Coordinates of C-alpha atoms in Angstrom, one line a residue:
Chain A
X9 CA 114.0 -76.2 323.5
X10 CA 114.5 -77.9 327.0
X11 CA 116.8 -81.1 327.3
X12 CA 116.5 -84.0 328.8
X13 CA 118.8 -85.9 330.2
X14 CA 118.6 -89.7 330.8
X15 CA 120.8 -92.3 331.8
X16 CA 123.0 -94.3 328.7
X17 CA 121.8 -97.6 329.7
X18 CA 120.0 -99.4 332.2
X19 CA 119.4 -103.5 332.9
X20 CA 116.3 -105.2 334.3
X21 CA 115.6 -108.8 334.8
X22 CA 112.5 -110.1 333.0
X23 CA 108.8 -109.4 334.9
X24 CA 110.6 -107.5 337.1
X25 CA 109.2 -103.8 337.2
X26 CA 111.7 -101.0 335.3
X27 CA 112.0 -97.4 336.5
X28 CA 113.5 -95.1 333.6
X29 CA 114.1 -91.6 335.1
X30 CA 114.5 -88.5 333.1
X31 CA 115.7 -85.2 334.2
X32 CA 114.3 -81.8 332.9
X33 CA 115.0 -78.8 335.0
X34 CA 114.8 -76.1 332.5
X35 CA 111.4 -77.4 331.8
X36 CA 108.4 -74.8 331.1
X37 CA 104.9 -74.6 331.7
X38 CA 103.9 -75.4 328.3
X39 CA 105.8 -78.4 327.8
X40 CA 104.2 -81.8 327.8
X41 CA 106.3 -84.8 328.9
X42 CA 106.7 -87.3 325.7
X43 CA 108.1 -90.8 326.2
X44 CA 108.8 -92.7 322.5
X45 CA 110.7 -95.8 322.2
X46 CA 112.7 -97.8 319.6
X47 CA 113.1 -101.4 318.8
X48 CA 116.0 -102.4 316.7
X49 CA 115.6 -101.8 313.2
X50 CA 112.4 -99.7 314.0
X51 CA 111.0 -96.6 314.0
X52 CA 110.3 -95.0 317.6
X53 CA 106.8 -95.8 318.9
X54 CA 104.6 -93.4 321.2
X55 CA 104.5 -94.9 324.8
X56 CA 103.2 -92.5 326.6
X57 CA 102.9 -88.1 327.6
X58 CA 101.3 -85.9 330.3
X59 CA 101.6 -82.5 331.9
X60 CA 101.1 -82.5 335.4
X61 CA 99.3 -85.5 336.5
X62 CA 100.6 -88.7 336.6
X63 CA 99.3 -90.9 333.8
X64 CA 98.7 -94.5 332.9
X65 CA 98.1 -96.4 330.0
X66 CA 98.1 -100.1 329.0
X67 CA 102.2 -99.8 328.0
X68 CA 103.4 -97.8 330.8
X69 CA 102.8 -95.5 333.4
X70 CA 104.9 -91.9 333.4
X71 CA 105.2 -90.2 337.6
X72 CA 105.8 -86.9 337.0
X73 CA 107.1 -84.6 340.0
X74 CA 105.5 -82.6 342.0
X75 CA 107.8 -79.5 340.1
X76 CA 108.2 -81.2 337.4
X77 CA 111.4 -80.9 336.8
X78 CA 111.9 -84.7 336.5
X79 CA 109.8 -88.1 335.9
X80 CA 109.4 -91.5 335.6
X81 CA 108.6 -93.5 333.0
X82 CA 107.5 -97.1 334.7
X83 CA 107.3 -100.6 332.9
X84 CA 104.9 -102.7 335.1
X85 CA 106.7 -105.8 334.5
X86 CA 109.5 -106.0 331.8
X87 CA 109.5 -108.2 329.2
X88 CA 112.1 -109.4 326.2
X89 CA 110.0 -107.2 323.9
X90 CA 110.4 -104.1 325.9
X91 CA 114.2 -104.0 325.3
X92 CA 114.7 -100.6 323.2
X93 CA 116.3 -97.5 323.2
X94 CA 113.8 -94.9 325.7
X95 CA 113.6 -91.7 324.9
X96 CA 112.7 -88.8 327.3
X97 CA 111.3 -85.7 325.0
X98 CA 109.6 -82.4 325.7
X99 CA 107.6 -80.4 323.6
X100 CA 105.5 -77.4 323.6
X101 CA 101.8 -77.7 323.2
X102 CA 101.3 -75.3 320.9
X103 CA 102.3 -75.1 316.8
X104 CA 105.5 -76.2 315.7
X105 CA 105.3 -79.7 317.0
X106 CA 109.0 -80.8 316.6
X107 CA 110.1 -83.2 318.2
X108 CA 113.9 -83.1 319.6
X109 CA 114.8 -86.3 320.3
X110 CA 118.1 -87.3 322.8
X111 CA 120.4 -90.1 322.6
X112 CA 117.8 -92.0 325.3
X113 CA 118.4 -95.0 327.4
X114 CA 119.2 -98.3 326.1
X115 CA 117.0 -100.9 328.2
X116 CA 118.5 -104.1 328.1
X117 CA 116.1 -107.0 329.5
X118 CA 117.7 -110.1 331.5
X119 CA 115.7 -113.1 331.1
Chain B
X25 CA 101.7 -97.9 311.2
X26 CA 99.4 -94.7 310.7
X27 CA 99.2 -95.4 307.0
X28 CA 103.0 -94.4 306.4
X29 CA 105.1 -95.5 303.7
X30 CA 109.1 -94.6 302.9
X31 CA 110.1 -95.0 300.0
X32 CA 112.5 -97.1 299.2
X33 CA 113.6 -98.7 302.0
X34 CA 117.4 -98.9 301.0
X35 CA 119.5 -97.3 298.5
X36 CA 123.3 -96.6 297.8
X37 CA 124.3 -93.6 295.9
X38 CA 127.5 -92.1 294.7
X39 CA 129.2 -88.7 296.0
X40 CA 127.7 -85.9 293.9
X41 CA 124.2 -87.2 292.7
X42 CA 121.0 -85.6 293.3
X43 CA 119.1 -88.4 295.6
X44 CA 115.0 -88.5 296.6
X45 CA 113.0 -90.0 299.5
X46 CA 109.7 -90.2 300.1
X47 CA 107.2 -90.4 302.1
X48 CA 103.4 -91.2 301.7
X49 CA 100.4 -91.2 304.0
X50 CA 97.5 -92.3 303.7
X51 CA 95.6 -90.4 306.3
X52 CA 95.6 -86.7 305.5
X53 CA 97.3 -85.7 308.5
X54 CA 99.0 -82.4 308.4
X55 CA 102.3 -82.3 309.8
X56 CA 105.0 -84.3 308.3
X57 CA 108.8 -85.2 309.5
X58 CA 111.6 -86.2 308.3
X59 CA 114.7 -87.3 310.7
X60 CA 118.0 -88.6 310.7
X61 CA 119.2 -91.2 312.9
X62 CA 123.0 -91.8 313.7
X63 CA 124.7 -93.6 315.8
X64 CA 125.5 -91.7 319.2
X65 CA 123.1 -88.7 318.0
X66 CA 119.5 -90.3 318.5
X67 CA 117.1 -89.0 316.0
X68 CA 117.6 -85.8 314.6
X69 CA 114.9 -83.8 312.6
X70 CA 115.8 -82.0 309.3
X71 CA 112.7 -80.6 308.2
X72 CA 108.8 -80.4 308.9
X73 CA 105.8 -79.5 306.9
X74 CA 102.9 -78.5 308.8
X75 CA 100.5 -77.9 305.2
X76 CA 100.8 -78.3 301.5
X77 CA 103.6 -75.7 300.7
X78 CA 104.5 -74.8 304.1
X79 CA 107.8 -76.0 305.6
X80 CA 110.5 -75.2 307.6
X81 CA 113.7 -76.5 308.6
X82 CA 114.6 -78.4 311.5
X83 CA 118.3 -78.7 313.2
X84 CA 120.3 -80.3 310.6
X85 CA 118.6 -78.7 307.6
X86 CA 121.7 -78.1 305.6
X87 CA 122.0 -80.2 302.4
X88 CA 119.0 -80.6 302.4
X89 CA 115.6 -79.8 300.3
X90 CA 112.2 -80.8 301.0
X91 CA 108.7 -80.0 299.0
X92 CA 104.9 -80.9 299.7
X93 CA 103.0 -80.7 296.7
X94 CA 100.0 -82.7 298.1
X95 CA 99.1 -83.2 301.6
X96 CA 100.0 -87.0 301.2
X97 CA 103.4 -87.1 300.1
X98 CA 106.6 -85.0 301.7
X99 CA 109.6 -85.5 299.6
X100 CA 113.1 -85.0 300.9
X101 CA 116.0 -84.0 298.6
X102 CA 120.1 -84.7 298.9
X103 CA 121.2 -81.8 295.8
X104 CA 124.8 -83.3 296.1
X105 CA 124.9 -86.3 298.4
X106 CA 127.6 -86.3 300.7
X107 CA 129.3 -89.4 302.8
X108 CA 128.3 -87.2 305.2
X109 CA 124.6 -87.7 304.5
X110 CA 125.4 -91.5 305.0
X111 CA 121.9 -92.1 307.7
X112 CA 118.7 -94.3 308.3
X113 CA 115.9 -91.6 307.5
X114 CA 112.7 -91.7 309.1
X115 CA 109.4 -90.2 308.0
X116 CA 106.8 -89.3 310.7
X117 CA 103.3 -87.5 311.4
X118 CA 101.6 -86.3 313.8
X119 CA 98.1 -86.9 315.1
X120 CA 95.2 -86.2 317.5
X121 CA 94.0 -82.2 318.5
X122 CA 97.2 -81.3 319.9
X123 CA 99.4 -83.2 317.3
X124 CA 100.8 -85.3 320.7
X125 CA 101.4 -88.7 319.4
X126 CA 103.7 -89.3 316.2
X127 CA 104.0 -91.9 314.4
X128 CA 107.2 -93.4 312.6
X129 CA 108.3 -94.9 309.1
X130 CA 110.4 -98.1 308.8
X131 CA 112.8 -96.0 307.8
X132 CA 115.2 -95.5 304.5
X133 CA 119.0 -96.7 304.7
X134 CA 121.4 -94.5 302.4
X135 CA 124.8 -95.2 302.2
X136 CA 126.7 -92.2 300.1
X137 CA 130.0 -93.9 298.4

């Protein structure tokens, strides 16, 4: 399967916009872009995936590049809640279905 | 939540004894997870079931036994705990036409002594 590789830890100040990169060179044609986060004493949470296009929901938005060898995932305006360990995955579209989960990046939120 | 229950939520177990987690859904989704998380190693997946009967094993599969008997529950088995198998376990499925979005357990702290 194609790694990931994200940063250990980032810091943002509260309602300020966060950028999380994510770097996946070795990424195939088939692999969807998954972005899962977890809150302390949690169980990850889906945020967000695409393929190609740049998508947006009401938690986040993920910029994918134009080769996609890399993306973005993009909190609008950070809050306290949003302070969780980020996860970059990829993951074929086909059968099988694991998920290989990193060490992701540890957000840290500033109020 | 996606209808997911672990079961139980804690336990502590000596070296040597056979140990049991499980997982319910409600939901009748297909595939079923289960992962360990440790610190410095993120999540880590064990094994997956993708129908009653049918498994197969993940990364870290060693030590480990798992059987689906009925689409709702997915049952993960330590033989011979280990300090070693000392984790928080988490129980997912997946959902939607391409099976894109999972969704997690609370999780299941065992401590091996």
């Amino acid at each position: 399967d194609a790694k990931t590789t994200q940063p250990n830890s980032m810091e943002s100040n509260e309602e300020e916009p966060v950028h999380l990169p994510c770097n996946h060179s070795t990424i195939s044609g088939t692999d969807y872009i998954h972005w899962y986060r977890q809150l302390p004493s949690q169980g990850p949470e889906y945020v967000i995936h695409g393929l190609t296009s740049n998508v947006n929901n009401r938690m986040a938005s993920l910029a994918i590049a134009e080769d996609r060898k890399s993306s973005t995932l993009i909190l609008h305006r950070a809050t306290l809640r949003d302070a969780a360990v980020y996860y970059c995955i990829l993951r074929e579209s086909n059968t099988g279905n694991q998920f290989y989960f990193g060490t992701g990046t540890s957000l840290t939120v500033i109020p | 939540d996606a209808g997911i229950t672990q079961s139980p939520r804690h336990k502590v177990t000596e070296t040597g004894t056979p140990v049991t987690l499980r997982c319910h859904q409600t939901e009748n989704h297909r595939y079923m997870y289960w992962y360990r998380q440790d610190p410095g190693h993120g999540l880590r997946l064990i094994h997956y079931s993708y129908g009653v009967k049918d498994t197969d094993k993940g990364e870290v599969s060693d030590g480990y036994s798992v059987s689906r008997s009925k689409t709702e529950d997915f049952l993960l088995t330590l033989e011979s705990a280990t300090s070693s198998q000392t984790s928080v376990y988490f129980c997912a499925i997946t959902v939607g036409d391409l099976n894109t979005e999972a969704f997690f357990g609370q999780g299941t702290r065992l401590t091996v002594v």
